CSV table of C-alpha atoms in Angstrom, one decimal:
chain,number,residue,atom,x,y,z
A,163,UNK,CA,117.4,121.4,58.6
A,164,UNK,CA,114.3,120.9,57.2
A,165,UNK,CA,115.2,117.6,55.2
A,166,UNK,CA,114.7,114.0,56.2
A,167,UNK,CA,117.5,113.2,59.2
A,168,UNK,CA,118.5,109.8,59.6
A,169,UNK,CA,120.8,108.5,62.4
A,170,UNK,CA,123.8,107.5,62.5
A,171,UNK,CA,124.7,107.8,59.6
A,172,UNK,CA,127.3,105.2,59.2
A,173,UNK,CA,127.2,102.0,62.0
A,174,UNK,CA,129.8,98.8,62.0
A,175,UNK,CA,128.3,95.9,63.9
A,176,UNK,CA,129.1,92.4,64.7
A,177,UNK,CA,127.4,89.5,63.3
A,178,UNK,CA,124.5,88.7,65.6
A,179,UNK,CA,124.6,91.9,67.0
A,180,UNK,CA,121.1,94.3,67.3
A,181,UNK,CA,120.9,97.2,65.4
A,182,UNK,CA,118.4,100.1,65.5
A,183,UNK,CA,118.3,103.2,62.6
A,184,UNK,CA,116.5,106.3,63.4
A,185,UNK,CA,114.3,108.4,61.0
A,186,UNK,CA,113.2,111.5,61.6
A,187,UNK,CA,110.7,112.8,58.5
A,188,UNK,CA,109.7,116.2,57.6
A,189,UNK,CA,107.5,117.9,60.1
A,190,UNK,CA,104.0,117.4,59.3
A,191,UNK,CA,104.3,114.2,57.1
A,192,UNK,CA,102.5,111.4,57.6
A,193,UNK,CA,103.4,109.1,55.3
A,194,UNK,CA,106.9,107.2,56.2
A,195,UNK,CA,109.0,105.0,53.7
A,196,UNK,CA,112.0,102.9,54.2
A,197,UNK,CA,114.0,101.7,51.6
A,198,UNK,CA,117.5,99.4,51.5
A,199,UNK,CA,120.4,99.8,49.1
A,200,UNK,CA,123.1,97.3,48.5
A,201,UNK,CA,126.2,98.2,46.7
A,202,UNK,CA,125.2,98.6,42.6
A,203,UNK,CA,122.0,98.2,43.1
A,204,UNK,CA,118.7,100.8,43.1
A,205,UNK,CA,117.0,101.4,46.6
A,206,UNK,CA,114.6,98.6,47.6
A,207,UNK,CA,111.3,99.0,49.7
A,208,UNK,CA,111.0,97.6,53.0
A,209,UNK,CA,108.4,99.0,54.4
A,210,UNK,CA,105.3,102.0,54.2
A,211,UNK,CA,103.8,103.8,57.9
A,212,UNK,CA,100.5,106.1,57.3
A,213,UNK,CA,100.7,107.9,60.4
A,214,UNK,CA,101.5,105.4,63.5
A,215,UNK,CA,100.6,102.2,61.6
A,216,UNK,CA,102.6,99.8,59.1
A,217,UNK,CA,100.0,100.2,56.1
A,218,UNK,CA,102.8,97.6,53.9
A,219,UNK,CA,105.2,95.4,55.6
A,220,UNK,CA,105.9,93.6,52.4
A,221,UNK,CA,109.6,94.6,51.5
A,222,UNK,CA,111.1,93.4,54.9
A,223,UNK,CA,112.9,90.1,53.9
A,224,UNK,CA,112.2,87.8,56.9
A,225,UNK,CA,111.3,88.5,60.9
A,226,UNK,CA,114.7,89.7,61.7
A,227,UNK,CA,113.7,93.1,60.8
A,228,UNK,CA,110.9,95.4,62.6
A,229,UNK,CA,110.2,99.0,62.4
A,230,UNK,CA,108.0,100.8,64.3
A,231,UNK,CA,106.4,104.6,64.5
A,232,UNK,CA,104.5,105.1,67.9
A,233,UNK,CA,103.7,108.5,67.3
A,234,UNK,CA,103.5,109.4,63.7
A,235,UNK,CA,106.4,111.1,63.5
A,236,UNK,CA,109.7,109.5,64.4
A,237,UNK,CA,110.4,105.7,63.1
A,238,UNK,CA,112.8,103.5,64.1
A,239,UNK,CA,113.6,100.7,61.9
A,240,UNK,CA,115.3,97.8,64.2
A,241,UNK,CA,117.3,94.6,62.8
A,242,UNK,CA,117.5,91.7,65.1
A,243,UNK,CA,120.3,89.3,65.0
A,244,UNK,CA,122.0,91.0,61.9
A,245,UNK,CA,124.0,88.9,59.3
A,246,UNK,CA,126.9,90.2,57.1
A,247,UNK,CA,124.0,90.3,54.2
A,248,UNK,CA,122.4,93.1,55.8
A,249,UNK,CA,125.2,95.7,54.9
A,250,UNK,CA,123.6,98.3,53.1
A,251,UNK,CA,122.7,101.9,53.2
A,252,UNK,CA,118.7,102.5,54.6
A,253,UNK,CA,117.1,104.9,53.2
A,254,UNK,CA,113.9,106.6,54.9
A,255,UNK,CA,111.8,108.9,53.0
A,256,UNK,CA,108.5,111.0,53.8
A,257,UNK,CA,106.0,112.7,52.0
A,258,UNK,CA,102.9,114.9,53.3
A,259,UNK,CA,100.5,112.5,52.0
A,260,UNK,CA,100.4,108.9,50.4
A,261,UNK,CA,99.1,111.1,47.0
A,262,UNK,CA,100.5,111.1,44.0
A,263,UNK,CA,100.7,114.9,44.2
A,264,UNK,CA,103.2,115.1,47.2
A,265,UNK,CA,107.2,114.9,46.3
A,266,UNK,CA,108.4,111.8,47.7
A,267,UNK,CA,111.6,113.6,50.1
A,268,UNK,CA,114.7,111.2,51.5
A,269,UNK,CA,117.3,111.7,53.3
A,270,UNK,CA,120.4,111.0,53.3
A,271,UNK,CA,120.6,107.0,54.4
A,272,UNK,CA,122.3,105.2,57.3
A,273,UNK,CA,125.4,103.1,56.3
A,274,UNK,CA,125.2,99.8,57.8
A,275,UNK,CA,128.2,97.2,58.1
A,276,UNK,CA,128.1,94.0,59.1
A,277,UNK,CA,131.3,92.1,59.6
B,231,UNK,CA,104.1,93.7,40.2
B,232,UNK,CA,106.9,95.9,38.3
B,233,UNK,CA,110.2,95.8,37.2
B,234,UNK,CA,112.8,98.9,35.7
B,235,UNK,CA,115.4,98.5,33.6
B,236,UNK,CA,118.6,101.0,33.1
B,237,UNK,CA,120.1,99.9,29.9
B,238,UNK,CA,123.4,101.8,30.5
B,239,UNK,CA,125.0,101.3,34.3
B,240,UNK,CA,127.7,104.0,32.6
B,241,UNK,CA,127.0,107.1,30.1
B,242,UNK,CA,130.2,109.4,30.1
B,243,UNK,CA,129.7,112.5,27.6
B,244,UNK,CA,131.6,115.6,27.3
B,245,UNK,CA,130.4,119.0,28.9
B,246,UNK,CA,127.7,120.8,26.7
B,247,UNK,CA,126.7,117.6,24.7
B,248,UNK,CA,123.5,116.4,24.9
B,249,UNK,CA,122.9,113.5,26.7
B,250,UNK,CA,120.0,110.8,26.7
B,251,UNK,CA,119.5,108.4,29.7
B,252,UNK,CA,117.6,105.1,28.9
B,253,UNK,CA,114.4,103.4,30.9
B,254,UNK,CA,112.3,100.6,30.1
B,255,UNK,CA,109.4,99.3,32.7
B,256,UNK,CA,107.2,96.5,32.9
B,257,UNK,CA,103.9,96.3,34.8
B,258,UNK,CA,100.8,94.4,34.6
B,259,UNK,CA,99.0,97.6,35.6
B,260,UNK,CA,98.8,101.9,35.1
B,261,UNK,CA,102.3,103.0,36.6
B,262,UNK,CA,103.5,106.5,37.7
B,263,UNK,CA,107.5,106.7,36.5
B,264,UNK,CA,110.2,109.2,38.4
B,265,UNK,CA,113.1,110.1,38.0
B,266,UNK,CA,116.0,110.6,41.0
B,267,UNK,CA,119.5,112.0,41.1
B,268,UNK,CA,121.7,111.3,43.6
B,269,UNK,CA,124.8,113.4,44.3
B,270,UNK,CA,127.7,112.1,46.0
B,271,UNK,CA,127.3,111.9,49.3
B,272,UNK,CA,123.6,113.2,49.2
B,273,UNK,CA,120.1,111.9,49.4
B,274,UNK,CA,117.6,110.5,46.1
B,275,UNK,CA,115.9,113.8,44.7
B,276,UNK,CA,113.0,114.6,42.6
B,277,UNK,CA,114.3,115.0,39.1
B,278,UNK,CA,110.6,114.8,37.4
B,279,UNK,CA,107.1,112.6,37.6
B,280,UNK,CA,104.8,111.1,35.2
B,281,UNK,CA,101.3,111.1,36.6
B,282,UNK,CA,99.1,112.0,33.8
B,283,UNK,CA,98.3,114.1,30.9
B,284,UNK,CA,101.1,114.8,28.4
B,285,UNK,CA,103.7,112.2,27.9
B,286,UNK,CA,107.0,115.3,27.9
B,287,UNK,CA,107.5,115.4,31.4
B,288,UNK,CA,109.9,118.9,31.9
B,289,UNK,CA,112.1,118.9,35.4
B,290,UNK,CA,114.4,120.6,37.2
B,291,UNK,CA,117.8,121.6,35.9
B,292,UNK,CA,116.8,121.4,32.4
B,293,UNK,CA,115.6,117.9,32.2
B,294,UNK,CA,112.8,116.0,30.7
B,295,UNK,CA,111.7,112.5,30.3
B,296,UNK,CA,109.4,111.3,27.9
B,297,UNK,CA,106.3,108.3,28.4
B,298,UNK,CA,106.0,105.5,26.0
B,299,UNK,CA,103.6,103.4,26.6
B,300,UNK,CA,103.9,101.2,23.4
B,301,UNK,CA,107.5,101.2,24.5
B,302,UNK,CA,107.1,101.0,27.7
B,303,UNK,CA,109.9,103.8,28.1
B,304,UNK,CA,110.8,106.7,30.2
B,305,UNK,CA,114.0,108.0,28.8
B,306,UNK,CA,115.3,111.2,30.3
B,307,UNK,CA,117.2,113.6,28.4
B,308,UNK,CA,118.9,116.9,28.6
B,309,UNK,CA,120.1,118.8,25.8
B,310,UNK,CA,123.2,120.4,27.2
B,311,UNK,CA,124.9,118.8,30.5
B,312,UNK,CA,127.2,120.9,32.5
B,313,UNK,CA,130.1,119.1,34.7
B,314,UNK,CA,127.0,119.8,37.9
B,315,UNK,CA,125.2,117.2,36.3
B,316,UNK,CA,127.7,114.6,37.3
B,317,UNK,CA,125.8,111.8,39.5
B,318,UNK,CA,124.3,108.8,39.3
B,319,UNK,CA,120.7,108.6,38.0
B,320,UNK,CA,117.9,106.2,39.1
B,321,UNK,CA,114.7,105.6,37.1
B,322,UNK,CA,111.9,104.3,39.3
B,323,UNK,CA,108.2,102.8,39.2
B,324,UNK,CA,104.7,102.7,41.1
B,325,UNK,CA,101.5,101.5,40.8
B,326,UNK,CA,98.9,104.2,40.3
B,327,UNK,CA,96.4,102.8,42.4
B,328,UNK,CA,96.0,104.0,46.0
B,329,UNK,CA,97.5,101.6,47.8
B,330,UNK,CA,100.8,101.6,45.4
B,331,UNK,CA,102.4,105.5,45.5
B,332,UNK,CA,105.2,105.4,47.6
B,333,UNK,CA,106.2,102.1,47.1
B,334,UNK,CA,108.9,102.4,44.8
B,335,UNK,CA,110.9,99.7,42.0
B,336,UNK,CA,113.9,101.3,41.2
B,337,UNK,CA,116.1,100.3,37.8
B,338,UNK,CA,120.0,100.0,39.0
B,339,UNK,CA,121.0,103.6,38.2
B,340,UNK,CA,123.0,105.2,35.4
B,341,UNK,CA,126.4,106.7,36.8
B,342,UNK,CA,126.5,110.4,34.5
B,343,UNK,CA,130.2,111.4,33.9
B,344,UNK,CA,130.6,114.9,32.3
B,345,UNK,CA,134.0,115.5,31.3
B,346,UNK,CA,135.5,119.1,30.6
C-alpha cells in the first residue's frame, strides 16, 4: 500500500525485555514523526527525523528510548529495558515536508504490551 | 508550550442530526489547529487544518471547524451525521513557527456515536 506501514502491529514483552518498532513512511517523505498513545488518552509526540537526523528528541520520556533513521527513509524506534508503563500503541507518521502545506499521514500504530 | 481541551470524552446523537464537537486550546504563541478521525481499527486522518485566512475551515465528509481566537476555540461541526461517522475524534495543536509543524498536542478525543 501506499500508506504509512508499521511493524508488528501488536508485540507482548516481558518487563526488562528490548523492544524494537519499525516504521516505514511514505515514499519520498522526509519528514518522520513518532507519537505514543496510552489507553484514553490523545497521541503524544516522542520524537521528529528531517531526513536521517533527529531534528526534536524532546517527547522521549527518559534514555530508555532511542530511535534512529540511517537512511531517511525507514525508522526504527527502540525501547531499552521496557517497564509495564510503556504499554501503548506507537504511532509513526510522515509527511513530504516539515511545511505546513503537506498532510501530516500515520499509520496505523504498533500495539505494545508490557507485562 | 500548548495544551487542547475536548470538553465532551462522549457525544452520542441520532443519525441525520446535527452534531457539534467542542475544542478549546491554549498557547503562548500563533497555533495551526487540526482535526483527526480515527476509525476502529485504523490510523489518525486528516479531517481539516487551520493555517490562515478565513476562520470556517470546510473538510472532508461534510465537516467544518471554526477558529476563535478570542475563544480560543476550534469546534467542529457537521450538519447531518450518517451512522459512517461513528469514531472517535481528536482535536490537535502546533506551533506555527518552523520549527513547531509536526509536532503535535492532541486534546483526549471525543468518542462520536450515531445511532439509527
Amino acid at each position: 500500500g501506499a500508506g504509512v506501514s508499521q511493524t508488528p502491529s501488536n508485540k507482548v514483552t516481558e518487563k526488562g525485555k528490548y523492544v524494537e518498532l519499525r516504521c516505514d513512511p511514505i515514499s519520498g517523505h522526509t519528514a518522520l514523526y513518532w507519537y505514543r498513545q496510552s489507553l484514553g488518552q490523545g497521541p503524544e509526540f516522542l520524537i521528529y527525523f528531517q531526513g536521517t537526523g533527529a531534528a526534536d528528541d524532546s517527547g522521549l520520556p527518559n534514555d530508555r528510548f532511542f530511535a534512529v533513521r540511517p537512511e531517511g527513509s525507514v525508522s526504527t524506534l527502540k525501547i531499552q529495558r521496557t517497564e509495564r508503563g510503556d504499554s501503548a500503541v506507537y504511532l509513526c507518521a510522515s509527511s513530504l515536508e516539515r511545511s505546513p502545506g503537506n498532510t501530516i499521514y500515520f499509520g496505523e500504530g504498533s500495539w505494545l504490551t508490557v507485562v | 508550550a500548548q495544551s487542547v481541551t475536548q470538553l465532551d470524552s462522549q457525544v452520542p446523537v441520532f443519525e441525520e442530526a446535527p452534531v457539534e464537537l467542542r475544542c478549546n486550546y491554549s498557547s503562548s504563541v500563533s497555533v495551526y489547529l487540526f482535526w483527526y478521525v480515527q476509525y476502529p481499527n485504523q490510523g489518525l486522518q486528516l479531517l481539516l487544518k487551520y493555517l490562515s485566512g478565513s476562520t470556517l475551515v470546510k473538510g472532508i465528509n461534510g465537516f467544518e471547524a471554526e477558529f476563535n481566537k478570542s475563544q480560543t476555540s476550534f469546534h467542529l461541526r457537521k450538519p447531518s451525521v450518517h451512522i459512517s461517522d461513528t469514531a472517535e475524534y481528536f482535536c490537535a495543536v502546533s506551533g506555527s513557527g518552523g520549527t513547531s509543524y509536526g509536532k503535535l498536542t492532541f486534546g483526549q478525543g471525543t468518542i462520536l456515536t450515531v445511532h439509527p
